[in-house]
Structures are given as structure tokens and as C-alpha cells.
XYZ file of C-alpha atoms in Angstrom:
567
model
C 6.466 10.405 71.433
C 2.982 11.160 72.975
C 0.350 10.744 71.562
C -1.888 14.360 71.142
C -4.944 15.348 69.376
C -4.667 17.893 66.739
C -6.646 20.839 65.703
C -9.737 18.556 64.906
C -9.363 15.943 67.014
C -7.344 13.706 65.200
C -4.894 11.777 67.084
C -1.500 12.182 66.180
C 1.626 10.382 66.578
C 4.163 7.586 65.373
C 1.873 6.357 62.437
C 4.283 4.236 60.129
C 4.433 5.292 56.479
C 4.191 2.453 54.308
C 6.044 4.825 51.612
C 8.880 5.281 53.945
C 9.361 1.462 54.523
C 8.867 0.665 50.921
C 11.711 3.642 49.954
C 13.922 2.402 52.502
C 13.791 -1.030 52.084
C 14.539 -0.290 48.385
C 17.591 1.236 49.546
C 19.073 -1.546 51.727
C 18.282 -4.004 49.220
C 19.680 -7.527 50.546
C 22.101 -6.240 52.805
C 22.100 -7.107 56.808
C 19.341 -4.729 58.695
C 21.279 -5.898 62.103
C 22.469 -2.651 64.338
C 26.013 -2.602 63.494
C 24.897 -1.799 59.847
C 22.610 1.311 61.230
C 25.270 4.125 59.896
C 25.746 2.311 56.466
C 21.679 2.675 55.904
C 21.767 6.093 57.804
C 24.351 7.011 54.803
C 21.857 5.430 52.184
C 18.936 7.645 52.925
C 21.248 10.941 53.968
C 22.709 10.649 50.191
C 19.487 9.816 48.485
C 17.674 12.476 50.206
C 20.204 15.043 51.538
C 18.372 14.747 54.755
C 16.799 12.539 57.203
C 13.114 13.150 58.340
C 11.289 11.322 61.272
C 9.395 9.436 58.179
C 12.574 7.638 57.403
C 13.263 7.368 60.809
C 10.089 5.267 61.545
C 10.292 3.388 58.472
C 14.177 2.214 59.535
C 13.212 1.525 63.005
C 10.679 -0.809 61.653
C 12.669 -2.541 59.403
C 15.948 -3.133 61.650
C 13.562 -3.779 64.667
C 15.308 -0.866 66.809
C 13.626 1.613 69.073
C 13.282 5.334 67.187
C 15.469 6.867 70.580
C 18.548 4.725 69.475
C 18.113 5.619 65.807
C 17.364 9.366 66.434
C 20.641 9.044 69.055
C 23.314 7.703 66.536
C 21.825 9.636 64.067
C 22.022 12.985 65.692
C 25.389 12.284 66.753
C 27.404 12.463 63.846
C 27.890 16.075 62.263
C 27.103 14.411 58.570
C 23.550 13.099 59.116
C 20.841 16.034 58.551
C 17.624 14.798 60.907
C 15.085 17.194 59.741
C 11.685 17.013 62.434
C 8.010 17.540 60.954
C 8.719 21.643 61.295
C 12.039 21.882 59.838
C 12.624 22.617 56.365
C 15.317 20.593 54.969
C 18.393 21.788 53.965
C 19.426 22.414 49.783
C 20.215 19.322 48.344
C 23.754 20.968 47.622
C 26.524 21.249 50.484
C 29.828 23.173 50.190
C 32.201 22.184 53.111
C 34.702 24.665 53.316
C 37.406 23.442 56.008
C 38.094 26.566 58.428
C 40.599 24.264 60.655
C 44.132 25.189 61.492
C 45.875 25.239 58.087
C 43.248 26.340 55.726
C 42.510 29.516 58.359
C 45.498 30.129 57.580
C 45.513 30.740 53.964
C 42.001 32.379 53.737
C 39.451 30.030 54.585
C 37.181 32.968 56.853
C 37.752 35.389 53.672
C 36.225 32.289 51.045
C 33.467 31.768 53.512
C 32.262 34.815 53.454
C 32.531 35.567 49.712
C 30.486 32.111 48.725
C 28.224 32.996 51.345
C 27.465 36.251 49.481
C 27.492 34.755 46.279
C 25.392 31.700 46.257
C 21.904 31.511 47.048
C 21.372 30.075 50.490
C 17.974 28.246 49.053
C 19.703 26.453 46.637
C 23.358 25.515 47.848
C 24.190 25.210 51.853
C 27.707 27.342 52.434
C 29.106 24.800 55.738
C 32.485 25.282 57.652
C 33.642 22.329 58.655
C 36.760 20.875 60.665
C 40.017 19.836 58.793
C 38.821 17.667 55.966
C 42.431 15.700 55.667
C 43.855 17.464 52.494
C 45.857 20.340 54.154
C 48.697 20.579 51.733
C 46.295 22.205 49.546
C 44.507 24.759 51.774
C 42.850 26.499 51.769
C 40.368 23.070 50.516
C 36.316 23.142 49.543
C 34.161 19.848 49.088
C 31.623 20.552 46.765
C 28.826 17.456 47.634
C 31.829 15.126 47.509
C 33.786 16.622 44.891
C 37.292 18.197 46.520
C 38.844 20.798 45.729
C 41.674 22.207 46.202
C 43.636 25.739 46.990
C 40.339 26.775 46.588
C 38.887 30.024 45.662
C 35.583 31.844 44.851
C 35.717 31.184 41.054
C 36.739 27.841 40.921
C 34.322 26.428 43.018
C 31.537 28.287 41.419
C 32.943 26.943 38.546
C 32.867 23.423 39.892
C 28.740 24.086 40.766
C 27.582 25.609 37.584
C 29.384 22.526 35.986
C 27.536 20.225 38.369
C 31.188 19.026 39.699
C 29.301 17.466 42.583
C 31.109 14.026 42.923
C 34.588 12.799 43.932
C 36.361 10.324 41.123
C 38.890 7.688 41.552
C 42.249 8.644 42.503
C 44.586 8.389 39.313
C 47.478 6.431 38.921
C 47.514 4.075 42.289
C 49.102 0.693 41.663
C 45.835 -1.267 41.690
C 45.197 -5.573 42.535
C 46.547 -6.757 38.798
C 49.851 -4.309 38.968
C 50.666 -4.741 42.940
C 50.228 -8.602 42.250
C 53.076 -8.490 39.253
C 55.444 -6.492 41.800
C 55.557 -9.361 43.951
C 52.455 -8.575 46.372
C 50.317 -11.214 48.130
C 53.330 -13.600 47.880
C 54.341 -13.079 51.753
C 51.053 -13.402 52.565
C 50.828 -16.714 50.771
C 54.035 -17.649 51.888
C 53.159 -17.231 55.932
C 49.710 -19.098 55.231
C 51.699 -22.196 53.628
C 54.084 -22.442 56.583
C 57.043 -20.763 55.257
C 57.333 -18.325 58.087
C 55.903 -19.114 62.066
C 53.572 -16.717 63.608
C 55.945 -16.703 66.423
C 58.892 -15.215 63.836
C 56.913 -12.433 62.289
C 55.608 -11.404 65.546
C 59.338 -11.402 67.027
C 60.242 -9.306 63.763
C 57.819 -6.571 64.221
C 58.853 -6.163 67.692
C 62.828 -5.991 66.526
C 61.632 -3.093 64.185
C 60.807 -1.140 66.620
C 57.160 -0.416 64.329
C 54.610 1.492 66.700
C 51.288 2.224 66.127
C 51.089 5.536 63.634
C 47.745 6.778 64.433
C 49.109 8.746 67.103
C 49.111 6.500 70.467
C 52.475 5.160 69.298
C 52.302 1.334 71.075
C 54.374 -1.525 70.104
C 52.953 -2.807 67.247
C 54.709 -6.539 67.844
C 53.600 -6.281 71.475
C 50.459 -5.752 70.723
C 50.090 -8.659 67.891
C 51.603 -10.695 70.616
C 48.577 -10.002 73.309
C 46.320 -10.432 70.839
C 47.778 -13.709 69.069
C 47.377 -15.497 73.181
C 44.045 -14.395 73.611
C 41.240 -16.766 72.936
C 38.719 -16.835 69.444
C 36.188 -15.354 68.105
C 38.897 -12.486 67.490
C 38.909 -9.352 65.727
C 40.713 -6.953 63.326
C 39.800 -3.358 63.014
C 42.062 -1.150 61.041
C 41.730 2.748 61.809
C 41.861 5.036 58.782
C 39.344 8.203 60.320
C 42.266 10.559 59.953
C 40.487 13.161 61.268
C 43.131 15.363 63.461
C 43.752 18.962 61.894
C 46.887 18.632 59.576
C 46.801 14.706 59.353
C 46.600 13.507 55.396
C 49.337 10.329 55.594
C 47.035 7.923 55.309
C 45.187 9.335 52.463
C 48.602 9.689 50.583
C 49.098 6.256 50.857
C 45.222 5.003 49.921
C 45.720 6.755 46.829
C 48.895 5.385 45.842
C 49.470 2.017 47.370
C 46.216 0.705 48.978
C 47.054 -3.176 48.681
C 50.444 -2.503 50.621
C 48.290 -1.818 53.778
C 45.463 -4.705 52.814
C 48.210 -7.465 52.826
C 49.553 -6.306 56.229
C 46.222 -6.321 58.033
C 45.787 -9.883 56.300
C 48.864 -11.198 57.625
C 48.189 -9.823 60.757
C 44.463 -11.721 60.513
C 47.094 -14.981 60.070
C 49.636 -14.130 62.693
C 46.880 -13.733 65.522
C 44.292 -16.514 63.903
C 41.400 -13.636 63.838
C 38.234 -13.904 61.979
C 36.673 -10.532 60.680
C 38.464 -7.870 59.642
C 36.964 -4.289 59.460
C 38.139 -1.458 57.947
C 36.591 1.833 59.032
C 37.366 4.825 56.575
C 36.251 8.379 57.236
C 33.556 10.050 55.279
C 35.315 12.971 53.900
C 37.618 10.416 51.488
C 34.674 9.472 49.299
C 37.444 8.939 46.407
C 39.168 6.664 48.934
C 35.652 4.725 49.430
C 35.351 4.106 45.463
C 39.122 3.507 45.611
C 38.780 0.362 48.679
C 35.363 -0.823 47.012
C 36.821 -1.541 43.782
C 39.917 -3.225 44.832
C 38.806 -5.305 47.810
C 35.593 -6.744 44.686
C 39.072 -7.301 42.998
C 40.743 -9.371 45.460
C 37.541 -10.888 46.775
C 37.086 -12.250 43.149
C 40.395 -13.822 42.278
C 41.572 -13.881 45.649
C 45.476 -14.856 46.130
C 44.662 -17.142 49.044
C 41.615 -17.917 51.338
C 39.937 -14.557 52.874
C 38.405 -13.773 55.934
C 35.309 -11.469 55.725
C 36.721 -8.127 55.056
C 34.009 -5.456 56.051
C 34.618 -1.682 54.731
C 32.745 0.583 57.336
C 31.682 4.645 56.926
C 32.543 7.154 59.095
C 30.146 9.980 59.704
C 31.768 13.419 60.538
C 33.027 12.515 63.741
C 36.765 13.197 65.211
C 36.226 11.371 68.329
C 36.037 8.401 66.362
C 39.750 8.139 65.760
C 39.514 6.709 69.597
C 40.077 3.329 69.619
C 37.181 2.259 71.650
C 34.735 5.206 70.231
C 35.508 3.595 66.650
C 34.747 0.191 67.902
C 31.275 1.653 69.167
C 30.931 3.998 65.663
C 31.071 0.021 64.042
C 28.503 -1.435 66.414
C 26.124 1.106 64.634
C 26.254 3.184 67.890
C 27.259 7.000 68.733
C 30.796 6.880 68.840
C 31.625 7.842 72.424
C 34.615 6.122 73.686
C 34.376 3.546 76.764
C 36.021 3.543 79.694
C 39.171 1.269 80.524
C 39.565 -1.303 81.698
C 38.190 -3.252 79.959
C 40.455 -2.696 76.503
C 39.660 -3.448 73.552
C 42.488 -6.304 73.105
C 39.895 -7.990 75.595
C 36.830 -6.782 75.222
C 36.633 -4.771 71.643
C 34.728 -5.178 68.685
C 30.996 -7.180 69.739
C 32.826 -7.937 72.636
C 36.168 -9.964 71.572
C 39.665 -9.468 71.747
C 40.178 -7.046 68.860
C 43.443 -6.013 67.323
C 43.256 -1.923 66.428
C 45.520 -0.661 64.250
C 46.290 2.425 62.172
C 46.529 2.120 58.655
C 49.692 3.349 58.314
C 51.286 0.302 60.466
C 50.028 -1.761 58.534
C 51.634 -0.190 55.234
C 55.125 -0.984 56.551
C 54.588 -4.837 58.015
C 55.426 -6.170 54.018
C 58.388 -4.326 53.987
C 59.784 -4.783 57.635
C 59.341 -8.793 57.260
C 60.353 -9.073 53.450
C 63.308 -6.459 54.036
C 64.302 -7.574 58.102
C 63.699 -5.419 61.292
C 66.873 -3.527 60.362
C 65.662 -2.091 57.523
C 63.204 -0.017 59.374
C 64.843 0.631 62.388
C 68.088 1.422 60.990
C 66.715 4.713 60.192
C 66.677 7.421 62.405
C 68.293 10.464 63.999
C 69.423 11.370 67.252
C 69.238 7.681 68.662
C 65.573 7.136 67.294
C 64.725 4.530 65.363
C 62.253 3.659 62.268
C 60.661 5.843 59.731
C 57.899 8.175 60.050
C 55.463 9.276 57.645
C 55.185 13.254 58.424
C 52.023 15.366 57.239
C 53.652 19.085 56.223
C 51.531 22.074 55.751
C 51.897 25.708 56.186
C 54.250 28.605 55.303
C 56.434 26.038 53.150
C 57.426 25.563 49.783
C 56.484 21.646 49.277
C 53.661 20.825 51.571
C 52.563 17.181 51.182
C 53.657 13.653 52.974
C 57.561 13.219 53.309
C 59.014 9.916 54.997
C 61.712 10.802 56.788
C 63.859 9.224 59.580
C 62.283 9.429 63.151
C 64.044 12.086 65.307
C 64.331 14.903 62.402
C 64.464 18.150 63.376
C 61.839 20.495 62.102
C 65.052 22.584 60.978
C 65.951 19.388 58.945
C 63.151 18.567 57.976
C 61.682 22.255 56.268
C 65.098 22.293 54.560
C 65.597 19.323 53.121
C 62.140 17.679 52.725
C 59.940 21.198 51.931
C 62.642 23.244 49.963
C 62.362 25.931 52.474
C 59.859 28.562 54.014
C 57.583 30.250 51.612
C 59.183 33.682 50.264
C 59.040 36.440 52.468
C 58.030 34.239 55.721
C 60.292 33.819 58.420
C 59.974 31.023 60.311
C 58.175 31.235 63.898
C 56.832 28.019 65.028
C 54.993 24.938 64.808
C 52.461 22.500 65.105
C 54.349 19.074 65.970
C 51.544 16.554 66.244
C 48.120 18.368 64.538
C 45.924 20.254 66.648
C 46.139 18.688 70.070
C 49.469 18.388 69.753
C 50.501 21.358 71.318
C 52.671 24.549 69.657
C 56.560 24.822 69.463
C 58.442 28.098 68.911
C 61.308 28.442 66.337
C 64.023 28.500 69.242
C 63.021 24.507 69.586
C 63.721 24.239 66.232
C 66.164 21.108 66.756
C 64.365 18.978 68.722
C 64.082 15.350 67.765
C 60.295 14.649 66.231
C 59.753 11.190 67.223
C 57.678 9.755 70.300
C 58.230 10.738 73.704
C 60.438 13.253 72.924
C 58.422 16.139 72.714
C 56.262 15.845 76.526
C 59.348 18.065 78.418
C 57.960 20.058 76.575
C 54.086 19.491 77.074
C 53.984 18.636 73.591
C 53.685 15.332 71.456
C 54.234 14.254 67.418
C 51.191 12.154 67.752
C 50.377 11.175 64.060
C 53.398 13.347 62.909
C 51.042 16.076 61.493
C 53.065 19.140 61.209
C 52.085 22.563 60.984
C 54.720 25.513 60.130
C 53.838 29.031 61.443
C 55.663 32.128 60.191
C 55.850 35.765 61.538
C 52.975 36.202 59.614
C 50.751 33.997 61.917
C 49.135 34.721 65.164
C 49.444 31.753 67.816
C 47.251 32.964 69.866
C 44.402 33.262 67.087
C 45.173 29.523 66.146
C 45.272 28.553 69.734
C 41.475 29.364 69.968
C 40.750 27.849 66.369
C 42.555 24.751 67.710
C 39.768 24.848 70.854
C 36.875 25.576 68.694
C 38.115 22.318 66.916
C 37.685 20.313 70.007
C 34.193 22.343 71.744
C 32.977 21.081 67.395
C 34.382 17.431 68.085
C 33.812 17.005 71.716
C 31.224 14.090 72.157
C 29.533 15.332 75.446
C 30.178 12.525 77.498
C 32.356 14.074 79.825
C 31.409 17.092 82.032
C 35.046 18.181 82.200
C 35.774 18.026 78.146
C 31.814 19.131 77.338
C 31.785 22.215 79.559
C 35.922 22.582 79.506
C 36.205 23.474 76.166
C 33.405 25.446 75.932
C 34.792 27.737 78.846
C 37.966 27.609 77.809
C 36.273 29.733 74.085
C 34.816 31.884 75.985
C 38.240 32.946 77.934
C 39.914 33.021 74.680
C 37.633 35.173 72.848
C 38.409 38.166 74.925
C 40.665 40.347 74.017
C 42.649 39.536 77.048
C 43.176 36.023 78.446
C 42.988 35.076 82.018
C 46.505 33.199 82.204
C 45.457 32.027 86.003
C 41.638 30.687 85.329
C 42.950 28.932 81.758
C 45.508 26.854 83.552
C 43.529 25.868 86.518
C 40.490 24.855 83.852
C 42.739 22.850 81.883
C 44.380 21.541 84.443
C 40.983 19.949 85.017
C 40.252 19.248 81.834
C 43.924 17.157 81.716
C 43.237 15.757 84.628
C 39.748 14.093 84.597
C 38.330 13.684 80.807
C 38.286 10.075 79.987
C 39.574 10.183 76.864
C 42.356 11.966 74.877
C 40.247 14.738 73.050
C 39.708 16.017 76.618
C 43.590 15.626 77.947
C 44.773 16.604 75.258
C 42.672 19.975 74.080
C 44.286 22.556 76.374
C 47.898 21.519 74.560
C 48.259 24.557 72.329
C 46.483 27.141 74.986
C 49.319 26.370 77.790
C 51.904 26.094 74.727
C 50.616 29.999 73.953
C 50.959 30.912 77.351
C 54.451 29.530 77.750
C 56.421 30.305 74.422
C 54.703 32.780 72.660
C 53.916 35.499 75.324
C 55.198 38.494 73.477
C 51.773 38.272 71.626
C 49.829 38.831 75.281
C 50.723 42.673 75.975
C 49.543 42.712 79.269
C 47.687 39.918 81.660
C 44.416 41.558 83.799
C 45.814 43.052 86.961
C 44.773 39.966 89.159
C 47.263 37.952 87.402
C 50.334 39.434 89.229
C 50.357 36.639 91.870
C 52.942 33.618 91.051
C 51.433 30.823 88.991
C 51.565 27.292 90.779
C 53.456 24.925 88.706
């Protein structure tokens, strides 16, 4: 910052407010003030104060010996830190994210944004759309400060405000340490660390299962605990629960009903590849969740069934891209979360720089099961020649929306009809959302494809983290194609030219009324083609899936579209 003279000749510039250390310090208390706890303090002084100001900025650069640029950089980064400068007023100390992705567009959410905008007052509460906020079988959904709720409407969430409803509570009725313990948990666990079982057996199990990694990616989850068990220590655990793709909620089904079922996987996992730390890194919008993992891993950490490693429960800021392996890993360090480039991976160079194991949540709910029950158990289920179980997120024009576990290779025929009792009354069914936002569109005529992994990419689709979207005649595809893109241009974290700029262009060609079929193709051809991550491959999914299966809603292409398309 340079240093200036003001009006009457003081100078100005970074002059450290003993205040601001004093208030901060207060606020860390005796935790760790090294960088990869920067977002966990960041959180601290965004929830005390709403905001952050260049005061507390100073006063944390100070105190964790960092430079103000890398503070001001991760800070400004993530979409749920408020940096306020000297001129800014902050913003009302009362936020209402209202969730205007895919799902929750669909059942209103433009209509309630308007009408709270109109009746609250803007100097008191802060009206926000926001991307998907992971509870989609309730859309349209509103988080009032923390508090969610639910099939939302005007009245009930000025209900929730007048009542100061401002906070999120503990989810109800999960099987907690004490009652998971009595149904037999932590006894595998103890069982593989007293020698009952080999590392090399469960290892060989989990790849029999034919278990793959259920954040979306889909790798062998028993080839990948074999890599990591033959690389050298320090090693590393990080387990991946940032749901954050439009239409994803499986994880947070399964947090708030069974959270020790996923704990004792990632432990035995810790045994099976001899690791040392274990993080867990859980997005920001499941602030139930948080209270949920605090209290039980204080549970387990006090009357622990065996000897722990460090277990480390990390915050997530706002930030899609951070469901990227790598871009986590940074998001850990205390950094911006932008993903790195490969090679190196992250089995050899992850987290701090050691072999790290990265797994989704979900796999790790199922590794009790497979080993207690055998490999056929899981991958005895299936349909059409696929094996396993998967763990599909359902929203839309159905009856029963929520998280059904179904065999991999359903149909989405099968799978409205005998999992979601139907299509909603007077909706006919027109197409779908197979793997969340960047999984691309399918019509109703592929109505019996198989919904498992790498079934789906003839037809430049993918199930991804099985987050499934139904569409009815009542829908527009191509309006949800462009809220799908606006999704991405939100999440996008800049570091590319080809996903920074693509998206953006690719908004601008949508908004007209007309689309340029030839200049969308070419640009996310591009955009496919050099982005270094998947945000960028993957964003242009559900504009070439408009173009290809839906073009009765495009009444006419601009004249200079006659020529031939290259394929």
C-alpha cells in the first residue's frame, strides 16, 4: 500500500491497530496461527463481525506473520468472506441466501427473490442469490444467517427473521458415538488394528467390490488405497465432503443420519495405508453438519475405541471449485482454492506436499459394510451388467425427491417409478439432469439408459455424483442450460483464460434470444479442450446437450448457420 499524505499532511498508510490485534487474538484463542489455519480465523472474524475490514486484515497478518496480499488473496477468493475497504460500508449483519441454481429456479426461486427483496429493508437484512446450497429436494430452499429452510416462501422466512431464526441446530435423530458403538461400530476397526485382518486383504476386498470413488471422478477406490499404501511416510488422508454441484445432497443425507459409518472407514483406511493426519473438509453451507462432526469426533476423541490419529475438521468457504481434488488440498493449506496442474498428483505430491489419499465421503460410508458383509455384497447389485450401489440425489417434477440407493445401471424410467412414486401430477416427463449441472441434459426418449459410470459419454453426458434432475413439459432446457452456465461464470476460479473468459462468452451467446449454434460449439470446443480442470471441460455439457436433443425449443438458427456443422 503506498504510503500518501492526507488532507493535512498526515501520512497515511498500514498503521497496525492495537484494537484489531487484541480482538483478533481474542478470537483465535490457543489455536495454531500457521497458514493452513488462515480460513478457520478468516471464518472467526467473518461470523463475529459479518464482515472483514482492512483493520482485521492488518491485525491477522501480524499475528500469523503473513504478508496482507496473501491474506487479502484467499480472502477475496471465496464468495463467503465480506472484505469491506476503508470506503465501503459493510453489509447488514443479516444474510438471506436464497439458492437460484437449477432445481430451486425451477420451483420459484426468481419469483421469492424478488418478493423478499421488496419486502425487507435492504439496510437491515442483505437479500443474496446464491448457487445450489445442497438441499434440493426441498426447493425452492432459503438460509436465513445459517438457519435453512426449506420449500421456502415469503411468509415463512419472514417468519423465521422476526423470530430471530438465525441459526442452524443439530440434525435430529442420527445414530450418534454411544448408539453406533452398541450396533457393533468401531469393532472392524479394532479388529484390523489388532491383526485380525492384513492390509493386503482389505485392500484386495475393496478392489473385488468394484467401490469407486462417489464424488463424481469415479476411480477405483482399492486401486487407489493400493498406490497410496506403497508410497513412502509422512502420508495423508483428506476426505471430500464440499458437495457443492447443483442437485448433489447424498452426502448430507448420510452426515445427518449415520456420520460414524463414514468416520470408521476413513480410519481404517488411515490403518490400511499407515497415514498420519486425517482431514476432513466440510462445506460451509452444512453449518448443522459442522455442529453435527464437532460433537461426535469430541466424542470419540474422548473415549476413543482405539488409538487416533489427528483428525482435523476443515471449513469450506463458498467455493465450488473446491470439490477439485487438488483445489481442496490448496483450500486446506489456507490458500485460494485453485486447482494445480498434473502431474504431479496428489497421491504423490498432495496435502503439504505428501502422498495424500482423497476420497469422497460417500466411499467411505460403504468400506464397513463391503469388508464386514464381502465384496459380493456390494457388487452383486446392479442392472444391466453394472455392478455396486449408488447413492442417487432426486429432485424435480417428482413425487418423492430425496436420496434413494439403488442398484448401479437403473434406468431413470426405473428409477422415477419405483424409487420417486412417479412424476408430479399434471407433468409429463421430458428430460433430465443425469450427473448435476455439468453433467450434461438427457431427453425422455433416453429414458432407459443405464445410470452408472461410463455409460452415459456416447452420449456427451456423465452420472458424475449421481445427482439427478427431472424436467417436465413444463420446463424450458434451454432457460436451464444458461442457469447451468451462470453456475459455472459464479464458480469459475479465474485461473484459466479458456474457463474465465469461456463461460463468460458463452452467457452472453445464451442470453439472446437466438443462439449462435456455430460460435457456441467452436467456444466450447475450446473450453473442453484446454481448461485445466473439470469445471472448465465440463461447463459447456448441458449447452451442446440443448443443441443436440432439445432443438424443437430453437425456432430458427440466424441465417449464417445454414452451413454443415463439423463434427
Amino acid at each position: 500500500m503506498k504510503r500518501t499524505r492526507g488532507k493535512k499532511g498526515r501520512i497515511s498508510g498500514r498503521v497496525i491497530d492495537h484494537n484489531a490485534i487484541s480482538e483478533i487474538k481474542k478470537l483465535i484463542g490457543n489455536q495454531s496461527v500457521k497458514r493452513d489455519m488462515l480460513i478457520e480465523h478468516l471464518h472467526k472474524i467473518q461470523d463475529k463481525y459479518h464482515h472483514i475490514s482492512n483493520r482485521h486484515i492488518m491485525a491477522l497478518a501480524k499475528i500469523m506473520n503473513l504478508s496482507m496480499a496473501a491474506i487479502y488473496e484467499t480472502a477475496t477468493f471465496y464468495h463467503h468472506f465480506d472484505v469491506i475497504n476503508d470506503n465501503e460500508n459493510p453489509p447488514p449483519n443479516i444474510t438471506v441466501r436464497v439458492c437460484d441454481s437449477v432445481t430451486c429456479e425451477m420451483f420459484g426461486a426468481k419469483k421469492l427473490i424478488n418478493e423478499l427483496k421488496l419486502a425487507t429493508d435492504s439496510t437491515k437484512v442483505r437479500i443474496q442469490p446464491v448457487p445450489c446450497v445442497g438441499r434440493c429436494d426441498n426447493a425452492p430452499v432459503a438460509i436465513a444467517g445459517t438457519h435453512p429452510i426449506g420449500n421456502a416462501k415469503t411468509d415463512n422466512i419472514l417468519s423465521a427473521l422476526n423470530k430471530k431464526q438465525l441459526s442452524d441446530v443439530l440434525p435430529k435423530n442420527y445414530i450418534n458415538y454411544e448408539k453406533y458403538k452398541k450396533n457393533g461400530g468401531y469393532n472392524l476397526l479394532i479388529d484390523c488394528i489388532n491383526g485380525k485382518y492384513k492390509r493386503e486383504n482389505i485392500i484386495s476386498t475393496l478392489e473385488d467390490s468394484s467401490l469407486r470413488g462417489l464424488g463424481g471422478a469415479g476411480f477405483p477406490t482399492g486401486k487407489k488405497w493400493r498406490i497410496l499404501s506403497e508410497k513412502k511416510s509422512p502420508k495423508m488422508i483428506a476426505i471430500n465432503i464440499d458437495e457443492g454441484e447443483p442437485g448433489t445432497f447424498k452426502d448430507r443425507y448420510y452426515l445427518e443420519t449415520d456420520p460414524h459409518r463414514f468416520i470408521e472407514g476413513t480410519l481404517i483406511a488411515h490403518w490400511a495405508i499407515n497415514a498420519d493426519d486425517v482431514y476432513i473438509y466440510l462445506r460451509d453451507e452444512y453449518a448443522g453438519c459442522r455442529m453435527l462432526l464437532e460433537k461426535e469426533l469430541n466424542s470419540i476423541q474422548k473415549t476413543p475405541p482405539c488409538k487416533l490419529p489427528k483428525i482435523h475438521l476443515r471449513r469450506g468457504a463458498g467455493a465450488y471449485i473446491c470439490g477439485e481434488e487438488s483445489a481442496m488440498i490448496e483450500s486446506i493449506e489456507g490458500k485460494a482454492g485453485m486447482p494445480r496442474l498434473r502431474p504431479p498428483y496428489v497421491a504423490d505430491v498432495g496435502l503439504f506436499g505428501f502422498p495424500t489419499l482423497e476420497q469422497n465421503m460417500e466411499t467411505m460410508h460403504w468400506v464397513r459394510d463391503i469388508i464386514e458383509n464381502g465384496p459380493e455384497w456390494f457388487s452383486s447389485n446392479g442392472r444391466r451388467e453394472r455392478k455396486g450401489l449408488r447413492s442417487f440425489s432426486v429432485s424435480g417434477r417428482i413425487n418423492n425427491p430425496g436420496v434413494h440407493i439403488a442398484p448401479a445401471g437403473i434406468s431413470i424410467k426405473e428409477l422415477i417409478e419405483e424409487y420417486c412414486d412417479g412424476m408430479l401430477e399434471g407433468h409429463e416427463f421430458y428430460g433430465y439432469y443425469p450427473g448435476g449441472a455439468s453433467g450434461g441434459i438427457l431427453p425422455a426418449s433416453l429414458e432407459n439408459e443405464p445410470l452408472d459410470f461410463d455409460t452415459l459419454q456416447k452420449h456427451g453426458c456423465f452420472i458424475g455424483s449421481a445427482a439427478i434432475i427431472v424436467l417436465s413439459d413444463k420446463d424450458k432446457v434451454k432457460s436451464l442450460a444458461t442457469n447451468s452456465m451462470r453456475f459455472f461464470e459464479h464458480e469459475s476460479c479465474g485461473q484459466c483464460t479458456p474457463c474465465r473468459v469461456g463461460t463468460s462468452k458463452a452467457i452472453q451467446l445464451m442470453e439472446n434470444e437466438e443462439w449462435n449454434k456455430d460460435l457456441l460449439e467452436e467456444l466450447s470446443i475450446a473450453m473442453c479442450d484446454a481448461s485445466i480442470c473439470g469445471l472448465g471441460q465440463a461447463a459447456p455439457n448441458p449447452v451442446k446437450c440443448a443443441i443436440r436433443y432439445f432443438p424443437e425449443e430453437f425456432k430458427k438458427w440466424p441465417p449464417t448457420q445454414n452451413k454443415q456443422t463439423k463434427k
